[in-house]
Amino acid sequence: MIKQITESTDYLKNKGFDKPEIGIILGTGLGQLINEIDIKAEASYNHIPNFPTATVEFHKGKLIYGNLEGKNVVVMQGRFHVYESYTLQDVTFPVRIMEKLGINTLLVSNAAGAVNLDFKKGELMVIDDHINLQGSSPLAFKGVSELGERFADMSAPYDTEIISKFEAIAKANNIALHKGIYASVVGPQLETRAEYRMLKIIGADAVGMSTVPEIIVANHLGLKAAAVSVLTDECDPSNLKPVNIEEIIEMAKKAEPGMIMLFKELIKTL
Ligand code: HPA
Protein backbone atom coordinates (compact mmCIF):
# COMPACT_ATOMS: atom_id res chain seq x y z
CA MET A 1 0.00 0.00 0.00
CA ILE A 2 2.95 2.34 0.64
CA LYS A 3 3.80 2.45 -3.08
CA GLN A 4 0.19 3.25 -3.99
CA ILE A 5 0.00 5.99 -1.38
CA THR A 6 3.19 7.57 -2.73
CA GLU A 7 1.91 7.43 -6.33
CA SER A 8 -1.41 9.06 -5.46
CA THR A 9 0.24 11.71 -3.30
CA ASP A 10 2.84 12.57 -5.96
CA TYR A 11 0.05 13.01 -8.52
CA LEU A 12 -1.79 15.42 -6.20
CA LYS A 13 1.34 17.36 -5.26
CA ASN A 14 1.99 17.89 -8.97
CA LYS A 15 -1.54 19.24 -9.31
CA GLY A 16 -0.83 21.85 -6.64
CA PHE A 17 -2.07 20.17 -3.43
CA ASP A 18 0.59 21.95 -1.41
CA LYS A 19 0.85 21.16 2.32
CA PRO A 20 -2.78 21.17 3.49
CA GLU A 21 -3.20 21.38 7.27
CA ILE A 22 -6.77 20.18 7.60
CA GLY A 23 -8.70 17.43 5.80
CA ILE A 24 -12.48 17.64 5.52
CA ILE A 25 -14.88 14.92 4.42
CA LEU A 26 -17.98 16.68 3.16
CA GLY A 27 -20.70 14.29 4.15
CA THR A 28 -24.40 15.00 4.22
CA GLY A 29 -25.22 18.42 5.63
CA LEU A 30 -21.95 20.05 4.71
CA GLY A 31 -21.95 20.07 0.90
CA GLN A 32 -22.39 23.83 0.66
CA LEU A 33 -19.19 24.43 2.61
CA ILE A 34 -17.54 24.11 -0.78
CA ASN A 35 -18.87 27.58 -1.68
CA GLU A 36 -16.84 29.10 1.16
CA ILE A 37 -13.52 27.75 -0.07
CA ASP A 38 -11.08 29.67 -2.21
CA ILE A 39 -10.32 26.72 -4.52
CA LYS A 40 -6.76 26.46 -5.83
CA ALA A 41 -6.66 22.94 -7.27
CA GLU A 42 -8.93 19.98 -7.80
CA ALA A 43 -8.63 16.38 -8.94
CA SER A 44 -11.46 14.10 -10.01
CA TYR A 45 -11.46 10.75 -8.16
CA ASN A 46 -11.46 9.04 -11.58
CA HIS A 47 -8.08 10.56 -12.38
CA ILE A 48 -6.20 10.04 -9.12
CA PRO A 49 -4.01 6.93 -9.40
CA ASN A 50 -5.10 4.06 -7.14
CA PHE A 51 -8.24 5.83 -5.96
CA PRO A 52 -11.16 3.41 -5.55
CA THR A 53 -12.84 2.89 -8.92
CA ALA A 54 -15.56 5.46 -9.18
CA THR A 55 -19.13 4.26 -9.44
CA VAL A 56 -21.69 6.04 -11.61
CA GLU A 57 -22.69 8.07 -8.59
CA PHE A 58 -19.10 9.08 -8.20
CA HIS A 59 -18.57 10.76 -11.51
CA LYS A 60 -18.77 13.98 -9.59
CA GLY A 61 -16.49 12.88 -6.75
CA LYS A 62 -13.39 15.01 -6.40
CA LEU A 63 -10.63 16.07 -4.10
CA ILE A 64 -10.36 19.83 -3.69
CA TYR A 65 -7.51 21.93 -2.37
CA GLY A 66 -7.91 25.51 -1.26
CA ASN A 67 -8.07 28.08 1.48
CA LEU A 68 -10.82 28.22 4.11
CA GLU A 69 -10.74 30.80 6.90
CA GLY A 70 -7.02 31.31 6.36
CA LYS A 71 -6.12 27.60 6.46
CA ASN A 72 -4.99 25.32 3.64
CA VAL A 73 -7.54 22.55 3.41
CA VAL A 74 -8.02 19.40 1.35
CA VAL A 75 -11.65 18.45 0.93
CA MET A 76 -13.32 15.24 -0.17
CA GLN A 77 -16.43 16.12 -2.15
CA GLY A 78 -18.14 12.74 -2.13
CA ARG A 79 -17.11 9.83 0.05
CA PHE A 80 -17.08 6.05 -0.30
CA HIS A 81 -19.38 3.73 1.65
CA VAL A 82 -19.11 0.02 2.41
CA TYR A 83 -22.70 -0.39 1.14
CA GLU A 84 -21.55 0.58 -2.35
CA SER A 85 -19.38 -2.57 -2.20
CA TYR A 86 -16.09 -0.80 -1.50
CA THR A 87 -13.81 -2.47 1.02
CA LEU A 88 -12.95 -0.75 4.29
CA GLN A 89 -9.44 -0.20 2.90
CA ASP A 90 -10.97 1.55 -0.16
CA VAL A 91 -13.22 3.70 1.99
CA THR A 92 -10.28 4.92 4.06
CA PHE A 93 -7.59 5.17 1.35
CA PRO A 94 -8.25 8.92 0.85
CA VAL A 95 -7.56 9.54 4.56
CA ARG A 96 -4.12 7.97 4.12
CA ILE A 97 -3.54 10.22 1.11
CA MET A 98 -4.61 13.38 2.95
CA GLU A 99 -2.29 12.47 5.83
CA LYS A 100 0.61 11.94 3.44
CA LEU A 101 -0.12 15.35 1.89
CA GLY A 102 0.42 16.82 5.34
CA ILE A 103 -2.85 17.24 7.25
CA ASN A 104 -2.77 17.03 11.04
CA THR A 105 -6.54 17.21 11.60
CA LEU A 106 -9.49 15.40 9.98
CA LEU A 107 -13.02 16.81 10.18
CA VAL A 108 -16.02 14.77 9.08
CA SER A 109 -19.77 15.23 8.74
CA ASN A 110 -22.54 12.70 8.21
CA ALA A 111 -26.26 12.06 8.41
CA ALA A 112 -27.55 9.82 11.18
CA GLY A 113 -30.74 8.61 12.74
CA ALA A 114 -31.45 9.69 16.34
CA VAL A 115 -31.59 6.64 18.59
CA ASN A 116 -31.60 8.84 21.68
CA LEU A 117 -35.16 10.15 21.62
CA ASP A 118 -34.24 13.31 23.52
CA PHE A 119 -32.52 14.33 20.26
CA LYS A 120 -34.76 15.66 17.48
CA LYS A 121 -34.51 15.52 13.71
CA GLY A 122 -32.91 18.60 12.21
CA GLU A 123 -30.54 18.95 15.18
CA LEU A 124 -26.80 18.33 15.26
CA MET A 125 -24.70 15.97 17.37
CA VAL A 126 -20.95 16.17 17.87
CA ILE A 127 -19.59 12.64 18.12
CA ASP A 128 -17.96 11.86 21.42
CA ASP A 129 -17.27 8.17 20.84
CA HIS A 130 -18.35 5.38 18.51
CA ILE A 131 -19.39 1.75 18.24
CA ASN A 132 -18.14 -0.03 15.13
CA LEU A 133 -20.85 -2.39 13.87
CA GLN A 134 -19.53 -2.71 10.32
CA GLY A 135 -18.28 -6.21 10.93
CA SER A 136 -14.60 -5.62 10.25
CA SER A 137 -11.81 -3.06 10.60
CA PRO A 138 -10.04 -0.86 8.04
CA LEU A 139 -6.84 -1.96 9.83
CA ALA A 140 -7.41 -5.70 9.25
CA PHE A 141 -4.95 -6.25 6.41
CA LYS A 142 -1.49 -7.59 5.84
CA GLY A 143 1.17 -4.89 6.12
CA VAL A 144 -0.89 -2.52 8.28
CA SER A 145 1.95 -2.26 10.80
CA GLU A 146 4.16 -0.65 8.15
CA LEU A 147 1.73 2.29 8.21
CA GLY A 148 1.15 2.60 11.95
CA GLU A 149 0.42 0.63 15.12
CA ARG A 150 -1.72 -2.40 14.24
CA PHE A 151 -3.36 -2.39 17.68
CA ALA A 152 -4.31 1.25 17.33
CA ASP A 153 -5.42 3.00 20.51
CA MET A 154 -9.11 4.01 20.58
CA SER A 155 -9.30 5.43 24.11
CA ALA A 156 -10.23 8.88 22.74
CA PRO A 157 -10.78 8.69 18.97
CA TYR A 158 -12.46 12.12 18.83
CA ASP A 159 -10.31 15.07 19.89
CA THR A 160 -11.63 16.39 23.20
CA GLU A 161 -10.35 19.91 22.61
CA ILE A 162 -12.16 20.14 19.27
CA ILE A 163 -15.35 18.77 20.85
CA SER A 164 -15.20 21.53 23.51
CA LYS A 165 -14.60 24.14 20.82
CA PHE A 166 -17.61 22.90 18.83
CA GLU A 167 -19.74 23.13 21.98
CA ALA A 168 -18.58 26.67 22.72
CA ILE A 169 -19.21 27.79 19.11
CA ALA A 170 -22.68 26.22 19.16
CA LYS A 171 -23.56 27.97 22.41
CA ALA A 172 -22.29 31.35 21.21
CA ASN A 173 -24.31 31.06 18.00
CA ASN A 174 -27.51 29.52 19.38
CA ILE A 175 -27.09 26.25 17.51
CA ALA A 176 -28.64 23.15 19.13
CA LEU A 177 -25.71 20.75 19.45
CA HIS A 178 -25.92 17.46 21.29
CA LYS A 179 -22.98 15.25 22.17
CA GLY A 180 -23.19 11.51 21.87
CA ILE A 181 -22.17 8.08 20.67
CA TYR A 182 -22.43 7.17 16.99
CA ALA A 183 -22.89 3.55 15.93
CA SER A 184 -21.87 2.70 12.38
CA VAL A 185 -23.68 -0.01 10.44
CA VAL A 186 -23.12 -1.20 6.88
CA GLY A 187 -26.62 -0.42 5.53
CA PRO A 188 -27.91 0.40 3.00
CA GLN A 189 -31.21 -0.83 4.43
CA LEU A 190 -32.45 1.12 7.42
CA GLU A 191 -32.75 -0.61 10.79
CA THR A 192 -35.59 -2.76 12.04
CA ARG A 193 -37.42 -1.90 15.25
CA ALA A 194 -35.50 -4.65 17.01
CA GLU A 195 -32.22 -3.24 15.76
CA TYR A 196 -33.08 0.28 17.00
CA ARG A 197 -33.92 -1.23 20.41
CA MET A 198 -30.59 -3.03 20.44
CA LEU A 199 -28.69 0.12 19.45
CA LYS A 200 -30.26 2.00 22.33
CA ILE A 201 -29.45 -0.78 24.81
CA ILE A 202 -25.80 -0.94 23.77
CA GLY A 203 -25.43 2.80 24.30
CA ALA A 204 -25.75 4.45 20.88
CA ASP A 205 -27.27 7.93 20.57
CA ALA A 206 -27.22 7.93 16.76
CA VAL A 207 -26.77 5.46 13.93
CA GLY A 208 -25.39 5.90 10.43
CA MET A 209 -23.50 4.19 7.62
CA SER A 210 -20.19 6.05 7.50
CA THR A 211 -17.47 7.93 9.40
CA VAL A 212 -16.19 5.24 11.78
CA PRO A 213 -13.76 3.66 9.26
CA GLU A 214 -12.25 7.05 8.42
CA ILE A 215 -11.94 7.97 12.10
CA ILE A 216 -10.23 4.66 12.91
CA VAL A 217 -7.66 5.29 10.17
CA ALA A 218 -7.18 8.92 11.24
CA ASN A 219 -6.30 7.61 14.71
CA HIS A 220 -4.07 4.94 13.22
CA LEU A 221 -2.13 7.76 11.58
CA GLY A 222 -2.02 9.93 14.70
CA LEU A 223 -4.31 12.64 13.30
CA LYS A 224 -6.63 14.71 15.44
CA ALA A 225 -10.16 13.80 14.40
CA ALA A 226 -13.66 15.13 14.94
CA ALA A 227 -17.10 14.52 13.46
CA VAL A 228 -20.58 16.03 13.56
CA SER A 229 -23.82 14.27 12.63
CA VAL A 230 -26.95 15.90 11.32
CA LEU A 231 -29.84 13.95 12.81
CA THR A 232 -32.26 13.36 9.96
CA ASP A 233 -34.83 11.04 11.53
CA GLU A 234 -36.04 9.86 14.93
CA CYS A 235 -35.63 6.14 15.46
CA ASP A 236 -38.41 5.32 17.90
CA PRO A 237 -39.00 1.55 17.78
CA SER A 238 -42.40 1.88 19.47
CA ASN A 239 -43.62 4.30 16.84
CA LEU A 240 -41.56 3.60 13.73
CA LYS A 241 -42.83 5.04 10.46
CA PRO A 242 -41.65 3.92 7.03
CA VAL A 243 -38.47 5.70 5.98
CA ASN A 244 -39.04 8.95 4.11
CA ILE A 245 -35.96 9.82 2.06
CA GLU A 246 -37.37 13.22 1.06
CA GLU A 247 -37.73 14.12 4.70
CA ILE A 248 -34.21 12.93 5.47
CA ILE A 249 -32.85 15.18 2.72
CA GLU A 250 -35.01 18.07 3.92
CA MET A 251 -33.70 17.71 7.49
CA ALA A 252 -30.11 17.59 6.27
CA LYS A 253 -30.71 20.83 4.31
CA LYS A 254 -32.35 22.46 7.30
CA ALA A 255 -29.34 21.73 9.51
CA GLU A 256 -26.75 22.73 6.95
CA PRO A 257 -26.30 26.44 7.87
CA GLY A 258 -25.57 25.49 11.49
CA MET A 259 -23.15 22.76 10.46
CA ILE A 260 -21.30 25.14 8.11
CA MET A 261 -21.06 27.77 10.84
CA LEU A 262 -19.62 25.19 13.29
CA PHE A 263 -16.94 24.06 10.84
CA LYS A 264 -15.97 27.55 9.69
CA GLU A 265 -15.68 28.91 13.21
CA LEU A 266 -13.76 25.85 14.37
CA ILE A 267 -11.26 26.10 11.52
CA LYS A 268 -10.46 29.70 12.49
CA THR A 269 -9.26 28.37 15.85
CA LEU A 270 -7.12 25.47 14.60
N1 HPA B 1 -30.07 4.56 10.20
C1 HPA B 1 -28.94 4.44 9.54
N2 HPA B 1 -28.42 5.42 8.84
C2 HPA B 1 -29.09 6.58 8.78
C3 HPA B 1 -30.28 6.77 9.45
C4 HPA B 1 -30.81 5.68 10.21
O1 HPA B 1 -31.88 5.78 10.83
N3 HPA B 1 -30.68 8.03 9.21
C5 HPA B 1 -29.77 8.60 8.42
N4 HPA B 1 -28.79 7.72 8.16
mmCIF file of C-alpha atoms and ligand atoms in Angstrom:
data_model
loop_
_atom_site.group_PDB
_atom_site.id
_atom_site.type_symbol
_atom_site.label_atom_id
_atom_site.label_comp_id
_atom_site.label_asym_id
_atom_site.label_seq_id
_atom_site.Cartn_x
_atom_site.Cartn_y
_atom_site.Cartn_z
ATOM 1 C CA MET A 1 0.000 0.000 0.000
ATOM 2 C CA ILE A 2 2.950 2.340 0.639
ATOM 3 C CA LYS A 3 3.800 2.447 -3.076
ATOM 4 C CA GLN A 4 0.189 3.253 -3.993
ATOM 5 C CA ILE A 5 -0.005 5.992 -1.376
ATOM 6 C CA THR A 6 3.189 7.570 -2.731
ATOM 7 C CA GLU A 7 1.910 7.431 -6.329
ATOM 8 C CA SER A 8 -1.408 9.063 -5.465
ATOM 9 C CA THR A 9 0.244 11.706 -3.298
ATOM 10 C CA ASP A 10 2.840 12.566 -5.961
ATOM 11 C CA TYR A 11 0.048 13.013 -8.520
ATOM 12 C CA LEU A 12 -1.795 15.421 -6.202
ATOM 13 C CA LYS A 13 1.339 17.364 -5.260
ATOM 14 C CA ASN A 14 1.994 17.890 -8.972
ATOM 15 C CA LYS A 15 -1.536 19.237 -9.307
ATOM 16 C CA GLY A 16 -0.834 21.853 -6.639
ATOM 17 C CA PHE A 17 -2.066 20.174 -3.430
ATOM 18 C CA ASP A 18 0.587 21.954 -1.408
ATOM 19 C CA LYS A 19 0.848 21.163 2.320
ATOM 20 C CA PRO A 20 -2.781 21.169 3.491
ATOM 21 C CA GLU A 21 -3.196 21.382 7.275
ATOM 22 C CA ILE A 22 -6.773 20.177 7.598
ATOM 23 C CA GLY A 23 -8.696 17.430 5.798
ATOM 24 C CA ILE A 24 -12.477 17.642 5.517
ATOM 25 C CA ILE A 25 -14.880 14.918 4.418
ATOM 26 C CA LEU A 26 -17.982 16.678 3.163
ATOM 27 C CA GLY A 27 -20.703 14.285 4.154
ATOM 28 C CA THR A 28 -24.405 15.000 4.218
ATOM 29 C CA GLY A 29 -25.220 18.416 5.628
ATOM 30 C CA LEU A 30 -21.948 20.048 4.710
ATOM 31 C CA GLY A 31 -21.952 20.070 0.897
ATOM 32 C CA GLN A 32 -22.391 23.831 0.659
ATOM 33 C CA LEU A 33 -19.194 24.433 2.607
ATOM 34 C CA ILE A 34 -17.539 24.105 -0.778
ATOM 35 C CA ASN A 35 -18.869 27.583 -1.676
ATOM 36 C CA GLU A 36 -16.843 29.100 1.159
ATOM 37 C CA ILE A 37 -13.520 27.747 -0.073
ATOM 38 C CA ASP A 38 -11.075 29.673 -2.211
ATOM 39 C CA ILE A 39 -10.321 26.723 -4.521
ATOM 40 C CA LYS A 40 -6.756 26.457 -5.833
ATOM 41 C CA ALA A 41 -6.663 22.943 -7.267
ATOM 42 C CA GLU A 42 -8.927 19.976 -7.800
ATOM 43 C CA ALA A 43 -8.633 16.379 -8.939
ATOM 44 C CA SER A 44 -11.457 14.097 -10.008
ATOM 45 C CA TYR A 45 -11.459 10.750 -8.164
ATOM 46 C CA ASN A 46 -11.462 9.039 -11.579
ATOM 47 C CA HIS A 47 -8.083 10.561 -12.377
ATOM 48 C CA ILE A 48 -6.197 10.040 -9.118
ATOM 49 C CA PRO A 49 -4.006 6.934 -9.396
ATOM 50 C CA ASN A 50 -5.101 4.059 -7.136
ATOM 51 C CA PHE A 51 -8.237 5.826 -5.958
ATOM 52 C CA PRO A 52 -11.161 3.414 -5.545
ATOM 53 C CA THR A 53 -12.843 2.887 -8.917
ATOM 54 C CA ALA A 54 -15.558 5.461 -9.180
ATOM 55 C CA THR A 55 -19.131 4.258 -9.443
ATOM 56 C CA VAL A 56 -21.694 6.035 -11.615
ATOM 57 C CA GLU A 57 -22.691 8.074 -8.594
ATOM 58 C CA PHE A 58 -19.100 9.084 -8.196
ATOM 59 C CA HIS A 59 -18.570 10.760 -11.510
ATOM 60 C CA LYS A 60 -18.770 13.985 -9.591
ATOM 61 C CA GLY A 61 -16.488 12.883 -6.749
ATOM 62 C CA LYS A 62 -13.386 15.007 -6.400
ATOM 63 C CA LEU A 63 -10.631 16.067 -4.098
ATOM 64 C CA ILE A 64 -10.356 19.832 -3.690
ATOM 65 C CA TYR A 65 -7.513 21.934 -2.367
ATOM 66 C CA GLY A 66 -7.911 25.508 -1.261
ATOM 67 C CA ASN A 67 -8.073 28.075 1.483
ATOM 68 C CA LEU A 68 -10.820 28.218 4.110
ATOM 69 C CA GLU A 69 -10.742 30.798 6.899
ATOM 70 C CA GLY A 70 -7.020 31.305 6.363
ATOM 71 C CA LYS A 71 -6.121 27.601 6.455
ATOM 72 C CA ASN A 72 -4.985 25.321 3.642
ATOM 73 C CA VAL A 73 -7.542 22.545 3.411
ATOM 74 C CA VAL A 74 -8.020 19.399 1.353
ATOM 75 C CA VAL A 75 -11.651 18.451 0.934
ATOM 76 C CA MET A 76 -13.321 15.242 -0.166
ATOM 77 C CA GLN A 77 -16.425 16.119 -2.153
ATOM 78 C CA GLY A 78 -18.140 12.741 -2.125
ATOM 79 C CA ARG A 79 -17.113 9.828 0.052
ATOM 80 C CA PHE A 80 -17.081 6.049 -0.300
ATOM 81 C CA HIS A 81 -19.380 3.729 1.650
ATOM 82 C CA VAL A 82 -19.114 0.025 2.409
ATOM 83 C CA TYR A 83 -22.699 -0.392 1.145
ATOM 84 C CA GLU A 84 -21.550 0.583 -2.352
ATOM 85 C CA SER A 85 -19.379 -2.567 -2.204
ATOM 86 C CA TYR A 86 -16.086 -0.799 -1.496
ATOM 87 C CA THR A 87 -13.815 -2.466 1.019
ATOM 88 C CA LEU A 88 -12.950 -0.746 4.294
ATOM 89 C CA GLN A 89 -9.438 -0.204 2.902
ATOM 90 C CA ASP A 90 -10.972 1.550 -0.160
ATOM 91 C CA VAL A 91 -13.224 3.705 1.992
ATOM 92 C CA THR A 92 -10.280 4.920 4.061
ATOM 93 C CA PHE A 93 -7.589 5.167 1.349
ATOM 94 C CA PRO A 94 -8.254 8.923 0.855
ATOM 95 C CA VAL A 95 -7.565 9.540 4.560
ATOM 96 C CA ARG A 96 -4.122 7.974 4.119
ATOM 97 C CA ILE A 97 -3.544 10.223 1.106
ATOM 98 C CA MET A 98 -4.609 13.375 2.947
ATOM 99 C CA GLU A 99 -2.291 12.471 5.829
ATOM 100 C CA LYS A 100 0.606 11.938 3.442
ATOM 101 C CA LEU A 101 -0.123 15.348 1.887
ATOM 102 C CA GLY A 102 0.421 16.822 5.337
ATOM 103 C CA ILE A 103 -2.853 17.238 7.247
ATOM 104 C CA ASN A 104 -2.771 17.029 11.043
ATOM 105 C CA THR A 105 -6.544 17.212 11.599
ATOM 106 C CA LEU A 106 -9.487 15.398 9.978
ATOM 107 C CA LEU A 107 -13.024 16.814 10.182
ATOM 108 C CA VAL A 108 -16.022 14.771 9.077
ATOM 109 C CA SER A 109 -19.767 15.231 8.745
ATOM 110 C CA ASN A 110 -22.537 12.695 8.208
ATOM 111 C CA ALA A 111 -26.264 12.061 8.412
ATOM 112 C CA ALA A 112 -27.551 9.823 11.179
ATOM 113 C CA GLY A 113 -30.743 8.611 12.744
ATOM 114 C CA ALA A 114 -31.448 9.695 16.335
ATOM 115 C CA VAL A 115 -31.591 6.644 18.591
ATOM 116 C CA ASN A 116 -31.601 8.839 21.682
ATOM 117 C CA LEU A 117 -35.162 10.149 21.619
ATOM 118 C CA ASP A 118 -34.236 13.314 23.520
ATOM 119 C CA PHE A 119 -32.524 14.325 20.256
ATOM 120 C CA LYS A 120 -34.759 15.664 17.477
ATOM 121 C CA LYS A 121 -34.514 15.520 13.711
ATOM 122 C CA GLY A 122 -32.911 18.602 12.208
ATOM 123 C CA GLU A 123 -30.545 18.951 15.184
ATOM 124 C CA LEU A 124 -26.798 18.332 15.255
ATOM 125 C CA MET A 125 -24.698 15.970 17.369
ATOM 126 C CA VAL A 126 -20.952 16.174 17.868
ATOM 127 C CA ILE A 127 -19.586 12.641 18.116
ATOM 128 C CA ASP A 128 -17.959 11.859 21.424
ATOM 129 C CA ASP A 129 -17.273 8.167 20.841
ATOM 130 C CA HIS A 130 -18.347 5.380 18.508
ATOM 131 C CA ILE A 131 -19.393 1.755 18.238
ATOM 132 C CA ASN A 132 -18.139 -0.031 15.130
ATOM 133 C CA LEU A 133 -20.846 -2.394 13.871
ATOM 134 C CA GLN A 134 -19.529 -2.707 10.318
ATOM 135 C CA GLY A 135 -18.277 -6.214 10.931
ATOM 136 C CA SER A 136 -14.598 -5.620 10.245
ATOM 137 C CA SER A 137 -11.811 -3.064 10.597
ATOM 138 C CA PRO A 138 -10.038 -0.860 8.042
ATOM 139 C CA LEU A 139 -6.840 -1.965 9.831
ATOM 140 C CA ALA A 140 -7.412 -5.696 9.249
ATOM 141 C CA PHE A 141 -4.949 -6.248 6.410
ATOM 142 C CA LYS A 142 -1.486 -7.589 5.844
ATOM 143 C CA GLY A 143 1.168 -4.889 6.116
ATOM 144 C CA VAL A 144 -0.886 -2.522 8.278
ATOM 145 C CA SER A 145 1.949 -2.257 10.804
ATOM 146 C CA GLU A 146 4.156 -0.649 8.154
ATOM 147 C CA LEU A 147 1.730 2.285 8.208
ATOM 148 C CA GLY A 148 1.148 2.602 11.951
ATOM 149 C CA GLU A 149 0.418 0.634 15.124
ATOM 150 C CA ARG A 150 -1.716 -2.403 14.240
ATOM 151 C CA PHE A 151 -3.360 -2.390 17.680
ATOM 152 C CA ALA A 152 -4.313 1.252 17.335
ATOM 153 C CA ASP A 153 -5.424 2.999 20.511
ATOM 154 C CA MET A 154 -9.113 4.006 20.581
ATOM 155 C CA SER A 155 -9.299 5.426 24.107
ATOM 156 C CA ALA A 156 -10.231 8.878 22.738
ATOM 157 C CA PRO A 157 -10.784 8.687 18.972
ATOM 158 C CA TYR A 158 -12.463 12.124 18.828
ATOM 159 C CA ASP A 159 -10.309 15.066 19.889
ATOM 160 C CA THR A 160 -11.634 16.388 23.205
ATOM 161 C CA GLU A 161 -10.349 19.910 22.609
ATOM 162 C CA ILE A 162 -12.162 20.142 19.269
ATOM 163 C CA ILE A 163 -15.354 18.774 20.854
ATOM 164 C CA SER A 164 -15.196 21.532 23.506
ATOM 165 C CA LYS A 165 -14.602 24.143 20.819
ATOM 166 C CA PHE A 166 -17.612 22.904 18.828
ATOM 167 C CA GLU A 167 -19.736 23.126 21.976
ATOM 168 C CA ALA A 168 -18.582 26.669 22.717
ATOM 169 C CA ILE A 169 -19.214 27.788 19.112
ATOM 170 C CA ALA A 170 -22.683 26.224 19.158
ATOM 171 C CA LYS A 171 -23.556 27.973 22.406
ATOM 172 C CA ALA A 172 -22.294 31.348 21.207
ATOM 173 C CA ASN A 173 -24.312 31.064 18.000
ATOM 174 C CA ASN A 174 -27.511 29.517 19.375
ATOM 175 C CA ILE A 175 -27.086 26.246 17.506
ATOM 176 C CA ALA A 176 -28.637 23.150 19.133
ATOM 177 C CA LEU A 177 -25.710 20.753 19.450
ATOM 178 C CA HIS A 178 -25.923 17.462 21.291
ATOM 179 C CA LYS A 179 -22.980 15.245 22.174
ATOM 180 C CA GLY A 180 -23.194 11.506 21.867
ATOM 181 C CA ILE A 181 -22.168 8.084 20.668
ATOM 182 C CA TYR A 182 -22.429 7.166 16.994
ATOM 183 C CA ALA A 183 -22.892 3.549 15.927
ATOM 184 C CA SER A 184 -21.868 2.696 12.379
ATOM 185 C CA VAL A 185 -23.675 -0.013 10.444
ATOM 186 C CA VAL A 186 -23.124 -1.205 6.877
ATOM 187 C CA GLY A 187 -26.615 -0.420 5.534
ATOM 188 C CA PRO A 188 -27.908 0.404 2.997
ATOM 189 C CA GLN A 189 -31.211 -0.830 4.428
ATOM 190 C CA LEU A 190 -32.446 1.117 7.418
ATOM 191 C CA GLU A 191 -32.753 -0.610 10.790
ATOM 192 C CA THR A 192 -35.590 -2.763 12.037
ATOM 193 C CA ARG A 193 -37.423 -1.895 15.247
ATOM 194 C CA ALA A 194 -35.504 -4.655 17.013
ATOM 195 C CA GLU A 195 -32.220 -3.239 15.755
ATOM 196 C CA TYR A 196 -33.080 0.281 16.996
ATOM 197 C CA ARG A 197 -33.920 -1.232 20.411
ATOM 198 C CA MET A 198 -30.586 -3.030 20.442
ATOM 199 C CA LEU A 199 -28.692 0.123 19.446
ATOM 200 C CA LYS A 200 -30.256 1.998 22.333
ATOM 201 C CA ILE A 201 -29.449 -0.783 24.806
ATOM 202 C CA ILE A 202 -25.801 -0.937 23.768
ATOM 203 C CA GLY A 203 -25.426 2.801 24.298
ATOM 204 C CA ALA A 204 -25.747 4.451 20.881
ATOM 205 C CA ASP A 205 -27.268 7.926 20.565
ATOM 206 C CA ALA A 206 -27.222 7.929 16.765
ATOM 207 C CA VAL A 207 -26.767 5.464 13.926
ATOM 208 C CA GLY A 208 -25.391 5.898 10.427
ATOM 209 C CA MET A 209 -23.501 4.191 7.620
ATOM 210 C CA SER A 210 -20.187 6.046 7.496
ATOM 211 C CA THR A 211 -17.465 7.930 9.396
ATOM 212 C CA VAL A 212 -16.190 5.237 11.782
ATOM 213 C CA PRO A 213 -13.763 3.661 9.261
ATOM 214 C CA GLU A 214 -12.248 7.049 8.419
ATOM 215 C CA ILE A 215 -11.941 7.971 12.103
ATOM 216 C CA ILE A 216 -10.232 4.662 12.908
ATOM 217 C CA VAL A 217 -7.662 5.286 10.174
ATOM 218 C CA ALA A 218 -7.181 8.918 11.241
ATOM 219 C CA ASN A 219 -6.302 7.606 14.707
ATOM 220 C CA HIS A 220 -4.068 4.937 13.216
ATOM 221 C CA LEU A 221 -2.131 7.763 11.576
ATOM 222 C CA GLY A 222 -2.023 9.928 14.696
ATOM 223 C CA LEU A 223 -4.310 12.636 13.297
ATOM 224 C CA LYS A 224 -6.627 14.715 15.437
ATOM 225 C CA ALA A 225 -10.155 13.800 14.402
ATOM 226 C CA ALA A 226 -13.663 15.128 14.938
ATOM 227 C CA ALA A 227 -17.103 14.525 13.461
ATOM 228 C CA VAL A 228 -20.582 16.029 13.555
ATOM 229 C CA SER A 229 -23.821 14.267 12.629
ATOM 230 C CA VAL A 230 -26.951 15.896 11.321
ATOM 231 C CA LEU A 231 -29.845 13.953 12.813
ATOM 232 C CA THR A 232 -32.264 13.359 9.963
ATOM 233 C CA ASP A 233 -34.826 11.036 11.535
ATOM 234 C CA GLU A 234 -36.038 9.857 14.928
ATOM 235 C CA CYS A 235 -35.634 6.137 15.457
ATOM 236 C CA ASP A 236 -38.408 5.316 17.902
ATOM 237 C CA PRO A 237 -39.001 1.552 17.781
ATOM 238 C CA SER A 238 -42.401 1.876 19.470
ATOM 239 C CA ASN A 239 -43.622 4.297 16.838
ATOM 240 C CA LEU A 240 -41.562 3.597 13.730
ATOM 241 C CA LYS A 241 -42.829 5.041 10.464
ATOM 242 C CA PRO A 242 -41.647 3.920 7.026
ATOM 243 C CA VAL A 243 -38.469 5.701 5.976
ATOM 244 C CA ASN A 244 -39.043 8.945 4.108
ATOM 245 C CA ILE A 245 -35.960 9.819 2.063
ATOM 246 C CA GLU A 246 -37.374 13.221 1.056
ATOM 247 C CA GLU A 247 -37.733 14.124 4.703
ATOM 248 C CA ILE A 248 -34.209 12.925 5.471
ATOM 249 C CA ILE A 249 -32.852 15.184 2.716
ATOM 250 C CA GLU A 250 -35.014 18.068 3.918
ATOM 251 C CA MET A 251 -33.699 17.709 7.493
ATOM 252 C CA ALA A 252 -30.107 17.590 6.267
ATOM 253 C CA LYS A 253 -30.709 20.829 4.313
ATOM 254 C CA LYS A 254 -32.352 22.461 7.303
ATOM 255 C CA ALA A 255 -29.342 21.730 9.515
ATOM 256 C CA GLU A 256 -26.749 22.732 6.949
ATOM 257 C CA PRO A 257 -26.297 26.442 7.867
ATOM 258 C CA GLY A 258 -25.565 25.490 11.490
ATOM 259 C CA MET A 259 -23.149 22.765 10.457
ATOM 260 C CA ILE A 260 -21.296 25.140 8.113
ATOM 261 C CA MET A 261 -21.055 27.773 10.840
ATOM 262 C CA LEU A 262 -19.623 25.191 13.292
ATOM 263 C CA PHE A 263 -16.943 24.063 10.844
ATOM 264 C CA LYS A 264 -15.966 27.553 9.687
ATOM 265 C CA GLU A 265 -15.679 28.911 13.209
ATOM 266 C CA LEU A 266 -13.758 25.851 14.367
ATOM 267 C CA ILE A 267 -11.262 26.103 11.521
ATOM 268 C CA LYS A 268 -10.461 29.698 12.493
ATOM 269 C CA THR A 269 -9.264 28.366 15.852
ATOM 270 C CA LEU A 270 -7.124 25.465 14.597
HETATM 271 N N1 HPA B 1 -30.072 4.559 10.200
HETATM 272 C C1 HPA B 1 -28.937 4.443 9.539
HETATM 273 N N2 HPA B 1 -28.421 5.424 8.837
HETATM 274 C C2 HPA B 1 -29.086 6.577 8.783
HETATM 275 C C3 HPA B 1 -30.281 6.765 9.454
HETATM 276 C C4 HPA B 1 -30.810 5.684 10.207
HETATM 277 O O1 HPA B 1 -31.878 5.777 10.826
HETATM 278 N N3 HPA B 1 -30.685 8.033 9.206
HETATM 279 C C5 HPA B 1 -29.765 8.595 8.422
HETATM 280 N N4 HPA B 1 -28.785 7.721 8.160
#
